[in-house]
GROMACS .gro file of C-alpha atoms in nm:
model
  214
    1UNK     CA    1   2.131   2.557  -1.115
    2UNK     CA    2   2.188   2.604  -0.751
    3UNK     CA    3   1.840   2.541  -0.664
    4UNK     CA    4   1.919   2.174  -0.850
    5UNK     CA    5   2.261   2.090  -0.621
    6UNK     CA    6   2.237   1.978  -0.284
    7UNK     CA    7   2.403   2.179   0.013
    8UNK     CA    8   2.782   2.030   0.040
    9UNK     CA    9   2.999   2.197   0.333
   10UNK     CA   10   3.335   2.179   0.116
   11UNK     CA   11   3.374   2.049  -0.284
   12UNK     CA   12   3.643   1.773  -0.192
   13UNK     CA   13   3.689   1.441  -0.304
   14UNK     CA   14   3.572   1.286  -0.017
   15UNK     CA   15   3.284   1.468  -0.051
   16UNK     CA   16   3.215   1.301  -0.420
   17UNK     CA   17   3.278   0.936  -0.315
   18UNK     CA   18   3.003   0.983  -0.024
   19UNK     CA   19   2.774   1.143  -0.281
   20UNK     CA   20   2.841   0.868  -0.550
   21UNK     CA   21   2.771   0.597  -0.231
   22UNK     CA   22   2.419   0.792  -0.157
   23UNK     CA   23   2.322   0.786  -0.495
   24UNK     CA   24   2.416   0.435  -0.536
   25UNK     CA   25   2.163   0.397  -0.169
   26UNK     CA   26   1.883   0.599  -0.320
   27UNK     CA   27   1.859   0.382  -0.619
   28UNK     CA   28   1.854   0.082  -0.429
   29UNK     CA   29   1.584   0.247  -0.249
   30UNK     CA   30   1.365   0.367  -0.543
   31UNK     CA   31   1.414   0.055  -0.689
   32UNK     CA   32   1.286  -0.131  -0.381
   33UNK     CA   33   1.001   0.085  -0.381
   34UNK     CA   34   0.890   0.056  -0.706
   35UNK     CA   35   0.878  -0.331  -0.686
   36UNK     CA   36   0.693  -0.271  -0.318
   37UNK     CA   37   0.405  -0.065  -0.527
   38UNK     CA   38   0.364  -0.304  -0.824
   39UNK     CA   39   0.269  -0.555  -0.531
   40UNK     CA   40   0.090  -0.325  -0.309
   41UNK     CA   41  -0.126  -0.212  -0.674
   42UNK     CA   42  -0.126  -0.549  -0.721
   43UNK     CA   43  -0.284  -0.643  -0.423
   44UNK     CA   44  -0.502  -0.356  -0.432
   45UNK     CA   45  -0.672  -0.462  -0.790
   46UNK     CA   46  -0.725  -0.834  -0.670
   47UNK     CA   47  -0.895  -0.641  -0.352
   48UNK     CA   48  -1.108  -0.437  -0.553
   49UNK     CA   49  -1.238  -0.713  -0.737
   50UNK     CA   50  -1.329  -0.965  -0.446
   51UNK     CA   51  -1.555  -0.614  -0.269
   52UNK     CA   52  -1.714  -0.668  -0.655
   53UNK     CA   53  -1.823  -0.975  -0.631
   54UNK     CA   54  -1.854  -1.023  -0.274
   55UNK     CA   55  -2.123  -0.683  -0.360
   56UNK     CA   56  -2.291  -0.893  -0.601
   57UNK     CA   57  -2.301  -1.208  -0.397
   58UNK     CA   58  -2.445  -0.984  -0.121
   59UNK     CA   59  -2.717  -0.838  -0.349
   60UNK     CA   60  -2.812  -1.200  -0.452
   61UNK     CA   61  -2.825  -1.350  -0.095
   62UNK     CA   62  -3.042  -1.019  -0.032
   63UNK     CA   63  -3.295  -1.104  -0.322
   64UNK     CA   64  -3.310  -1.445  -0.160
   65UNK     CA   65  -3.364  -1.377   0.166
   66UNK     CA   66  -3.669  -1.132   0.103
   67UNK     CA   67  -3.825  -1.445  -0.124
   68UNK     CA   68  -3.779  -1.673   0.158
   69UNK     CA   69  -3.936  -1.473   0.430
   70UNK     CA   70  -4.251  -1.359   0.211
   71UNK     CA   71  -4.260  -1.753   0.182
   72UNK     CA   72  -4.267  -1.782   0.551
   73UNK     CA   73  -4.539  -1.516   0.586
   74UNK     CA   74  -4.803  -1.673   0.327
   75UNK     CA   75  -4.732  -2.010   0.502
   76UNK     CA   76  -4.792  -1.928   0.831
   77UNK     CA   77  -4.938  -1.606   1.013
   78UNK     CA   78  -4.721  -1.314   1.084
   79UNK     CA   79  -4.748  -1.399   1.476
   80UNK     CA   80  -4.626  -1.760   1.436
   81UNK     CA   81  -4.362  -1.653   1.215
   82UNK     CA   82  -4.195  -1.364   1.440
   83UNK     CA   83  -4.282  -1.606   1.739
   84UNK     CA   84  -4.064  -1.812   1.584
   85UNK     CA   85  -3.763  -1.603   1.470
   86UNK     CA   86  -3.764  -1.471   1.869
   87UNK     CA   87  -3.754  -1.836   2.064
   88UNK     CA   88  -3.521  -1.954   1.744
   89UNK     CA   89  -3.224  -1.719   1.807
   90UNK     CA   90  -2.861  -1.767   1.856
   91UNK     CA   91  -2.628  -1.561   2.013
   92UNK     CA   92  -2.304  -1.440   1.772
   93UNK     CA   93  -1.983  -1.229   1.816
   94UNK     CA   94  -1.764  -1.089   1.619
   95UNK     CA   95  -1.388  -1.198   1.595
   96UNK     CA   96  -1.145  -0.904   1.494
   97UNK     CA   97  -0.826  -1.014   1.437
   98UNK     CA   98  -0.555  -0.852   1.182
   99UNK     CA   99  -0.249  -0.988   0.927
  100UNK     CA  100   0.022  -0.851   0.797
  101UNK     CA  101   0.064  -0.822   0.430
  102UNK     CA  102   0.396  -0.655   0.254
  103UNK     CA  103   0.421  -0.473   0.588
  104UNK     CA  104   0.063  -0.333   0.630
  105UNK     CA  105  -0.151  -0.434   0.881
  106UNK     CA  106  -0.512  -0.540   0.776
  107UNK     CA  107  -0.816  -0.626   0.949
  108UNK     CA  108  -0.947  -0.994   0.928
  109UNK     CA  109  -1.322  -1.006   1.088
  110UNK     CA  110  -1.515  -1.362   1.127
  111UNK     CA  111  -1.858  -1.406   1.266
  112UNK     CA  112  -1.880  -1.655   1.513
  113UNK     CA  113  -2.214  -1.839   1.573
  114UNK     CA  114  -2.305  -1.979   1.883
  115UNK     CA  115  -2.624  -2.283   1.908
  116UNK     CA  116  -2.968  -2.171   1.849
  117UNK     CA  117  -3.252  -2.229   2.133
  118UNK     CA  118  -3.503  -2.477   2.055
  119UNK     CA  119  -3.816  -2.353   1.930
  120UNK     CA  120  -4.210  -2.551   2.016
  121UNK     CA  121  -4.336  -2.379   1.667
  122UNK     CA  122  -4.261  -2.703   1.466
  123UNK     CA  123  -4.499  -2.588   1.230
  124UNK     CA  124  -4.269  -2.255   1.108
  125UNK     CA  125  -3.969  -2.447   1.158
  126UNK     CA  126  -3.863  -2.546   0.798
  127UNK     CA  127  -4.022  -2.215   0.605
  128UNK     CA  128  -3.848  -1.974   0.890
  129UNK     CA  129  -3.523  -2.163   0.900
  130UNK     CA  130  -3.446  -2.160   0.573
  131UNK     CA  131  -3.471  -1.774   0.608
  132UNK     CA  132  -3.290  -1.712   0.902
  133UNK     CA  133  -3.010  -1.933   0.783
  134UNK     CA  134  -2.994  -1.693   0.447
  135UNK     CA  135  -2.974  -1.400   0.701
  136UNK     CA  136  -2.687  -1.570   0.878
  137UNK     CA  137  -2.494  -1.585   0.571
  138UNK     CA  138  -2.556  -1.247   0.445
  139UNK     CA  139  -2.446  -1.121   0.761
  140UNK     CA  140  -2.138  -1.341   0.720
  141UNK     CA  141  -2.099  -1.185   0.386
  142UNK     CA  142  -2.187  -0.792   0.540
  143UNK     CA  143  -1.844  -0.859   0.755
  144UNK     CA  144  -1.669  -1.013   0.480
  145UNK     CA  145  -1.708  -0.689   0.260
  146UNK     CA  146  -1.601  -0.461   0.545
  147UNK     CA  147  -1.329  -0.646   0.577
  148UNK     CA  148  -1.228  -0.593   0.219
  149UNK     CA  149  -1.319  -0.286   0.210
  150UNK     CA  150  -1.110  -0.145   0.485
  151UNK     CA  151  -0.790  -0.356   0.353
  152UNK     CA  152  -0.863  -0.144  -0.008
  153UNK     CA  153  -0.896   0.181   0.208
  154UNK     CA  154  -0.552   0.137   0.383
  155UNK     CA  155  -0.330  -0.061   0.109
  156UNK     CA  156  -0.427   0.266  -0.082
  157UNK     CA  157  -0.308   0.483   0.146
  158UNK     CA  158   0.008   0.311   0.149
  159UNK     CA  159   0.022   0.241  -0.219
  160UNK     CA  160  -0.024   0.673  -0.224
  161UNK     CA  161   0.249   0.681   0.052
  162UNK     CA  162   0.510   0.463  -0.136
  163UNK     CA  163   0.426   0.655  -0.479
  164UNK     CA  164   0.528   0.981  -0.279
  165UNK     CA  165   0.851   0.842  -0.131
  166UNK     CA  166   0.929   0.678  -0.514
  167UNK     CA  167   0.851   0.973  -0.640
  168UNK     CA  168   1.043   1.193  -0.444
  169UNK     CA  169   1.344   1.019  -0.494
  170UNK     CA  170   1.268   0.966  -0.854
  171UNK     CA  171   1.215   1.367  -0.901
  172UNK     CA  172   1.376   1.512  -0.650
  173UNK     CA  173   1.716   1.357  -0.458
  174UNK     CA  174   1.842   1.143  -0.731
  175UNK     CA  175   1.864   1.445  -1.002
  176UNK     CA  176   2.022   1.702  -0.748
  177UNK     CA  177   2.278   1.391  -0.641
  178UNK     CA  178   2.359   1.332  -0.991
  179UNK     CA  179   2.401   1.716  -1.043
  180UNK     CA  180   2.580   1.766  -0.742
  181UNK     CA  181   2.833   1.527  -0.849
  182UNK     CA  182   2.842   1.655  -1.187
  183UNK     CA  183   2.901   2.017  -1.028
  184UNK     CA  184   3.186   1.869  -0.834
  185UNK     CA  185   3.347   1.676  -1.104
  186UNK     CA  186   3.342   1.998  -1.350
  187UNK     CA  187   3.512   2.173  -1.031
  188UNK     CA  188   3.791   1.932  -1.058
  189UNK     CA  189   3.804   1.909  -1.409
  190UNK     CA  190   3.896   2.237  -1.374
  191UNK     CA  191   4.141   2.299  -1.084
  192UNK     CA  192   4.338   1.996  -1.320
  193UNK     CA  193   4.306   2.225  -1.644
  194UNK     CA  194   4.443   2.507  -1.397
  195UNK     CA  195   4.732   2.292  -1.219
  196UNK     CA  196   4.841   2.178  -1.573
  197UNK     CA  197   4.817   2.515  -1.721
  198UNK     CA  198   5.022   2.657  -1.391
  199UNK     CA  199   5.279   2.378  -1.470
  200UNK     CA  200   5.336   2.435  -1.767
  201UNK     CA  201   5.393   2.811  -1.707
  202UNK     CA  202   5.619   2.731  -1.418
  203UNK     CA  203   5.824   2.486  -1.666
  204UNK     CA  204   5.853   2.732  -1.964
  205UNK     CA  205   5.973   2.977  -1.671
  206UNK     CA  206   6.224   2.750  -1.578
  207UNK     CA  207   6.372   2.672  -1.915
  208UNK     CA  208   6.378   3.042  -1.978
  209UNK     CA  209   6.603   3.112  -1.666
  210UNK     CA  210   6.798   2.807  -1.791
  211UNK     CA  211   6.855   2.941  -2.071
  212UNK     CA  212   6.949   3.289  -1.993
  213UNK     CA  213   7.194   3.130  -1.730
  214UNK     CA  214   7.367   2.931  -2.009
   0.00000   0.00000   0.00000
């Protein structure tokens, strides 16, 4: 039982009304929590299922990039063709920014593009352009899924941090509060059973003496 109370310096009234106030703080608390993890699991589900599709997406832009550049190759020679891809490039960076969402910080990432040289090969211009433009977006959609995938990786590690601190209240402080209080209010229960019981011997002492006296 004594491994279930919490440490109290004296068993005093005061003592009870500052437990009953704590308790009354760490449910507020769990409940908070628990409503912060049914919209951080919340969030984490919807996440899970955008890196799903955005994977399938990915797979497809893949499929139809690989088409597009065989197309390029029986068109035109392998020489024109890489000549082509070399003079035709564009210079991009990568934009990392972050947001905040139920107090976690998560990455946002956004290619940026900048304008493409001109190219004299005229010739492997539309067959070539179509496929670098499919690469383009696949690389878009390469830093889309990182992104997503990072925001599941750390809104779990919160959603396992806030099930630990629900938990812990859940298992741990709020039973030994409510036990601690029920410890103290069965001490006081019975100091009141032994100040009536001492009255009442202290009374029939007194009407004994009066007696006698008479």
């Amino acid at each position: 039982m004594s491994q279930q109370l919490l440490k109290i310096s004296r068993p005093t009234k005061i003592e009870l009304i500052r437990l009953r106030r704590r308790l009354a703080i760490a449910r507020r608390l769990h409940k908070i929590l628990k409503d912060r993890l049914v919209i951080l699991s919340q969030e984490l589900i919807s996440l899970v299922r955008e890196a799903i599709n955005v994977r399938e997406e990915l797979h497809k832009k893949l499929c139809e990039c690989q088409e597009l550049t065989m197309k390029s190759y029986l068109t035109h020679t392998v020489d024109v063709v890489e000549s082509y891809i070399v003079r035709r490039h564009t210079t991009k960076s990568l934009v990392v920014g972050s947001r905040i969402f139920a107090g976690v910080k998560l990455p946002f990432y956004e290619v940026e593009t900048g304008s493409a040289v001109a190219s004299n090969y005229i010739s492997a211009a539309v067959s070539s352009e179509l496929s670098i433009k499919c690469y383009e977006e696949t690389l878009k959609l390469v830093v889309k899924l990182a992104e997503i995938e990072e925001s599941i990786r750390l809104i779990g590690n919160e959603v396992a941090r806030t099930k630990r601190r629900a938990n812990a209240l859940e298992y741990f402080l709020i039973p030994r509060i409510l036990n601690t209080i029920k410890y103290l209010q069965g001490k006081f229960e019975e100091r009141e059973r032994e100040n009536k019981a001492r009255m009442k011997r202290i009374k029939e002492l007194l009407e004994l003496r009066a007696g006698g006296i008479a």
